[in-house]
Amino acid sequence: MSNSPEKTERPVEELSFEEALEELEALTTRMTTGEITLRESVAGYERGRALLDHCQAELHRAQEVIERLRPKTPAN
């Protein structure tokens, strides 16, 4: 664990899908390589869960838009 201050984390809901996914991937890497303490791992898990939920919500919104825009085919 380093004593240098880390950059302030933006609120998850302000992140784009791509930013949230990138942060989630970086966090997962840090956690799996053992670069962080147990306390940081717990906080990371909480942040990771929020990032994952945000990504899933963004994907769901995108899917809804695609479904609305998709031409309806007549039922046979």
Short mmCIF file of N, CA and C in Angstrom, two decimals:
data_model
loop_
_atom_site.label_atom_id
_atom_site.label_comp_id
_atom_site.label_asym_id
_atom_site.label_seq_id
_atom_site.Cartn_x
_atom_site.Cartn_y
_atom_site.Cartn_z
N MET A 1 0.84 -1.17 0.00
CA MET A 1 0.00 0.00 0.00
C MET A 1 0.88 1.22 0.00
N SER A 2 0.58 2.18 -0.85
CA SER A 2 1.39 3.39 -0.91
C SER A 2 0.74 4.49 -0.09
N ASN A 3 1.54 5.43 0.37
CA ASN A 3 1.03 6.56 1.14
C ASN A 3 0.67 7.73 0.25
N SER A 4 0.92 7.63 -1.04
CA SER A 4 0.59 8.73 -1.94
C SER A 4 -0.91 8.78 -2.16
N PRO A 5 -1.44 10.00 -2.18
CA PRO A 5 -2.88 10.12 -2.37
C PRO A 5 -3.28 9.69 -3.78
N GLU A 6 -4.33 8.89 -3.85
CA GLU A 6 -4.82 8.47 -5.15
C GLU A 6 -5.74 9.55 -5.70
N LYS A 7 -5.95 9.52 -6.99
CA LYS A 7 -6.86 10.49 -7.58
C LYS A 7 -8.26 10.28 -7.02
N THR A 8 -8.98 11.36 -6.92
CA THR A 8 -10.34 11.28 -6.39
C THR A 8 -11.21 10.54 -7.39
N GLU A 9 -11.95 9.57 -6.88
CA GLU A 9 -12.82 8.79 -7.75
C GLU A 9 -14.07 9.59 -8.07
N ARG A 10 -14.42 9.60 -9.34
CA ARG A 10 -15.67 10.23 -9.75
C ARG A 10 -16.82 9.33 -9.35
N PRO A 11 -17.97 9.93 -9.08
CA PRO A 11 -19.14 9.10 -8.80
C PRO A 11 -19.42 8.17 -9.98
N VAL A 12 -19.77 6.95 -9.69
CA VAL A 12 -19.98 5.93 -10.72
C VAL A 12 -21.00 6.40 -11.75
N GLU A 13 -22.08 7.03 -11.29
CA GLU A 13 -23.14 7.42 -12.22
C GLU A 13 -22.70 8.50 -13.22
N GLU A 14 -21.57 9.14 -12.97
CA GLU A 14 -21.04 10.14 -13.91
C GLU A 14 -20.16 9.51 -14.99
N LEU A 15 -19.79 8.26 -14.83
CA LEU A 15 -18.89 7.60 -15.77
C LEU A 15 -19.64 7.10 -16.99
N SER A 16 -18.97 7.15 -18.12
CA SER A 16 -19.52 6.50 -19.31
C SER A 16 -19.35 4.99 -19.14
N PHE A 17 -20.02 4.23 -19.98
CA PHE A 17 -19.88 2.78 -19.95
C PHE A 17 -18.41 2.40 -20.08
N GLU A 18 -17.73 3.03 -21.05
CA GLU A 18 -16.34 2.68 -21.32
C GLU A 18 -15.43 3.02 -20.15
N GLU A 19 -15.65 4.17 -19.51
CA GLU A 19 -14.84 4.55 -18.35
C GLU A 19 -15.07 3.59 -17.19
N ALA A 20 -16.33 3.24 -16.95
CA ALA A 20 -16.65 2.32 -15.85
C ALA A 20 -16.04 0.95 -16.10
N LEU A 21 -16.13 0.46 -17.33
CA LEU A 21 -15.57 -0.85 -17.65
C LEU A 21 -14.05 -0.84 -17.50
N GLU A 22 -13.41 0.22 -17.95
CA GLU A 22 -11.95 0.33 -17.83
C GLU A 22 -11.54 0.35 -16.35
N GLU A 23 -12.26 1.10 -15.54
CA GLU A 23 -11.94 1.15 -14.11
C GLU A 23 -12.18 -0.21 -13.46
N LEU A 24 -13.26 -0.87 -13.84
CA LEU A 24 -13.56 -2.18 -13.29
C LEU A 24 -12.46 -3.18 -13.63
N GLU A 25 -11.99 -3.16 -14.87
CA GLU A 25 -10.91 -4.05 -15.29
C GLU A 25 -9.62 -3.77 -14.50
N ALA A 26 -9.29 -2.49 -14.32
CA ALA A 26 -8.08 -2.12 -13.58
C ALA A 26 -8.20 -2.54 -12.12
N LEU A 27 -9.36 -2.33 -11.55
CA LEU A 27 -9.60 -2.71 -10.15
C LEU A 27 -9.49 -4.23 -9.98
N THR A 28 -10.07 -4.96 -10.90
CA THR A 28 -10.00 -6.42 -10.84
C THR A 28 -8.55 -6.90 -10.91
N THR A 29 -7.78 -6.30 -11.78
CA THR A 29 -6.37 -6.66 -11.91
C THR A 29 -5.62 -6.39 -10.61
N ARG A 30 -5.84 -5.21 -10.03
CA ARG A 30 -5.17 -4.88 -8.77
C ARG A 30 -5.56 -5.86 -7.67
N MET A 31 -6.82 -6.24 -7.61
CA MET A 31 -7.28 -7.14 -6.56
C MET A 31 -6.73 -8.55 -6.75
N THR A 32 -6.67 -9.02 -7.98
CA THR A 32 -6.23 -10.39 -8.21
C THR A 32 -4.72 -10.55 -8.13
N THR A 33 -3.97 -9.46 -8.26
CA THR A 33 -2.52 -9.56 -8.17
C THR A 33 -2.01 -9.31 -6.76
N GLY A 34 -2.93 -9.00 -5.84
CA GLY A 34 -2.54 -8.80 -4.45
C GLY A 34 -1.82 -7.49 -4.19
N GLU A 35 -2.04 -6.50 -5.04
CA GLU A 35 -1.37 -5.21 -4.88
C GLU A 35 -1.99 -4.34 -3.78
N ILE A 36 -3.13 -4.76 -3.23
CA ILE A 36 -3.83 -3.91 -2.27
C ILE A 36 -4.10 -4.66 -0.98
N THR A 37 -4.33 -3.89 0.08
CA THR A 37 -4.59 -4.47 1.39
C THR A 37 -6.01 -5.03 1.45
N LEU A 38 -6.30 -5.73 2.53
CA LEU A 38 -7.64 -6.28 2.73
C LEU A 38 -8.67 -5.15 2.78
N ARG A 39 -8.38 -4.11 3.50
CA ARG A 39 -9.30 -2.96 3.59
C ARG A 39 -9.55 -2.37 2.21
N GLU A 40 -8.49 -2.21 1.44
CA GLU A 40 -8.64 -1.68 0.08
C GLU A 40 -9.42 -2.66 -0.80
N SER A 41 -9.24 -3.95 -0.56
CA SER A 41 -9.98 -4.96 -1.32
C SER A 41 -11.48 -4.87 -1.05
N VAL A 42 -11.84 -4.68 0.21
CA VAL A 42 -13.26 -4.55 0.56
C VAL A 42 -13.84 -3.31 -0.09
N ALA A 43 -13.14 -2.19 0.01
CA ALA A 43 -13.61 -0.96 -0.63
C ALA A 43 -13.65 -1.15 -2.15
N GLY A 44 -12.67 -1.85 -2.68
CA GLY A 44 -12.63 -2.12 -4.11
C GLY A 44 -13.79 -2.99 -4.55
N TYR A 45 -14.14 -3.96 -3.72
CA TYR A 45 -15.28 -4.81 -4.05
C TYR A 45 -16.56 -3.98 -4.11
N GLU A 46 -16.73 -3.08 -3.13
CA GLU A 46 -17.91 -2.22 -3.13
C GLU A 46 -17.95 -1.33 -4.38
N ARG A 47 -16.82 -0.74 -4.70
CA ARG A 47 -16.73 0.12 -5.90
C ARG A 47 -16.96 -0.73 -7.15
N GLY A 48 -16.35 -1.90 -7.18
CA GLY A 48 -16.51 -2.79 -8.33
C GLY A 48 -17.95 -3.21 -8.54
N ARG A 49 -18.66 -3.49 -7.46
CA ARG A 49 -20.08 -3.87 -7.57
C ARG A 49 -20.88 -2.72 -8.16
N ALA A 50 -20.59 -1.49 -7.71
CA ALA A 50 -21.28 -0.31 -8.24
C ALA A 50 -20.94 -0.11 -9.72
N LEU A 51 -19.69 -0.32 -10.07
CA LEU A 51 -19.27 -0.20 -11.48
C LEU A 51 -19.98 -1.24 -12.34
N LEU A 52 -20.04 -2.47 -11.86
CA LEU A 52 -20.70 -3.54 -12.59
C LEU A 52 -22.18 -3.25 -12.78
N ASP A 53 -22.84 -2.81 -11.71
CA ASP A 53 -24.26 -2.46 -11.81
C ASP A 53 -24.48 -1.34 -12.83
N HIS A 54 -23.58 -0.35 -12.81
CA HIS A 54 -23.67 0.78 -13.75
C HIS A 54 -23.51 0.29 -15.19
N CYS A 55 -22.53 -0.57 -15.44
CA CYS A 55 -22.31 -1.10 -16.79
C CYS A 55 -23.52 -1.90 -17.26
N GLN A 56 -24.07 -2.73 -16.38
CA GLN A 56 -25.24 -3.52 -16.75
C GLN A 56 -26.44 -2.63 -17.06
N ALA A 57 -26.62 -1.56 -16.28
CA ALA A 57 -27.72 -0.63 -16.53
C ALA A 57 -27.54 0.09 -17.88
N GLU A 58 -26.31 0.48 -18.18
CA GLU A 58 -26.04 1.14 -19.47
C GLU A 58 -26.31 0.19 -20.63
N LEU A 59 -25.91 -1.06 -20.50
CA LEU A 59 -26.17 -2.05 -21.54
C LEU A 59 -27.67 -2.27 -21.71
N HIS A 60 -28.39 -2.31 -20.61
CA HIS A 60 -29.84 -2.50 -20.66
C HIS A 60 -30.50 -1.32 -21.37
N ARG A 61 -30.07 -0.09 -21.06
CA ARG A 61 -30.62 1.09 -21.73
C ARG A 61 -30.33 1.05 -23.22
N ALA A 62 -29.13 0.66 -23.59
CA ALA A 62 -28.77 0.56 -25.00
C ALA A 62 -29.63 -0.48 -25.71
N GLN A 63 -29.86 -1.60 -25.05
CA GLN A 63 -30.69 -2.66 -25.63
C GLN A 63 -32.12 -2.17 -25.83
N GLU A 64 -32.65 -1.41 -24.89
CA GLU A 64 -34.00 -0.86 -25.04
C GLU A 64 -34.09 0.08 -26.23
N VAL A 65 -33.07 0.90 -26.43
CA VAL A 65 -33.06 1.82 -27.57
C VAL A 65 -33.03 1.03 -28.87
N ILE A 66 -32.19 0.02 -28.93
CA ILE A 66 -32.09 -0.80 -30.14
C ILE A 66 -33.42 -1.48 -30.43
N GLU A 67 -34.07 -1.99 -29.40
CA GLU A 67 -35.36 -2.65 -29.59
C GLU A 67 -36.41 -1.67 -30.10
N ARG A 68 -36.39 -0.44 -29.61
CA ARG A 68 -37.35 0.57 -30.09
C ARG A 68 -37.08 0.94 -31.54
N LEU A 69 -35.82 0.94 -31.94
CA LEU A 69 -35.46 1.36 -33.29
C LEU A 69 -35.55 0.22 -34.32
N ARG A 70 -35.52 -1.00 -33.86
CA ARG A 70 -35.55 -2.14 -34.75
C ARG A 70 -36.91 -2.20 -35.45
N PRO A 71 -36.90 -2.39 -36.78
CA PRO A 71 -38.18 -2.50 -37.49
C PRO A 71 -38.94 -3.73 -37.02
N LYS A 72 -40.22 -3.54 -36.86
CA LYS A 72 -41.07 -4.65 -36.43
C LYS A 72 -41.40 -5.50 -37.65
N THR A 73 -41.26 -6.81 -37.51
CA THR A 73 -41.61 -7.70 -38.61
C THR A 73 -43.03 -8.20 -38.38
N PRO A 74 -43.81 -8.32 -39.45
CA PRO A 74 -45.18 -8.80 -39.27
C PRO A 74 -45.19 -10.26 -38.79
N ALA A 75 -46.12 -10.54 -37.91
CA ALA A 75 -46.24 -11.91 -37.39
C ALA A 75 -46.85 -12.80 -38.47
N ASN A 76 -46.38 -14.01 -38.57
CA ASN A 76 -46.89 -14.93 -39.58
C ASN A 76 -48.05 -15.72 -39.05
#
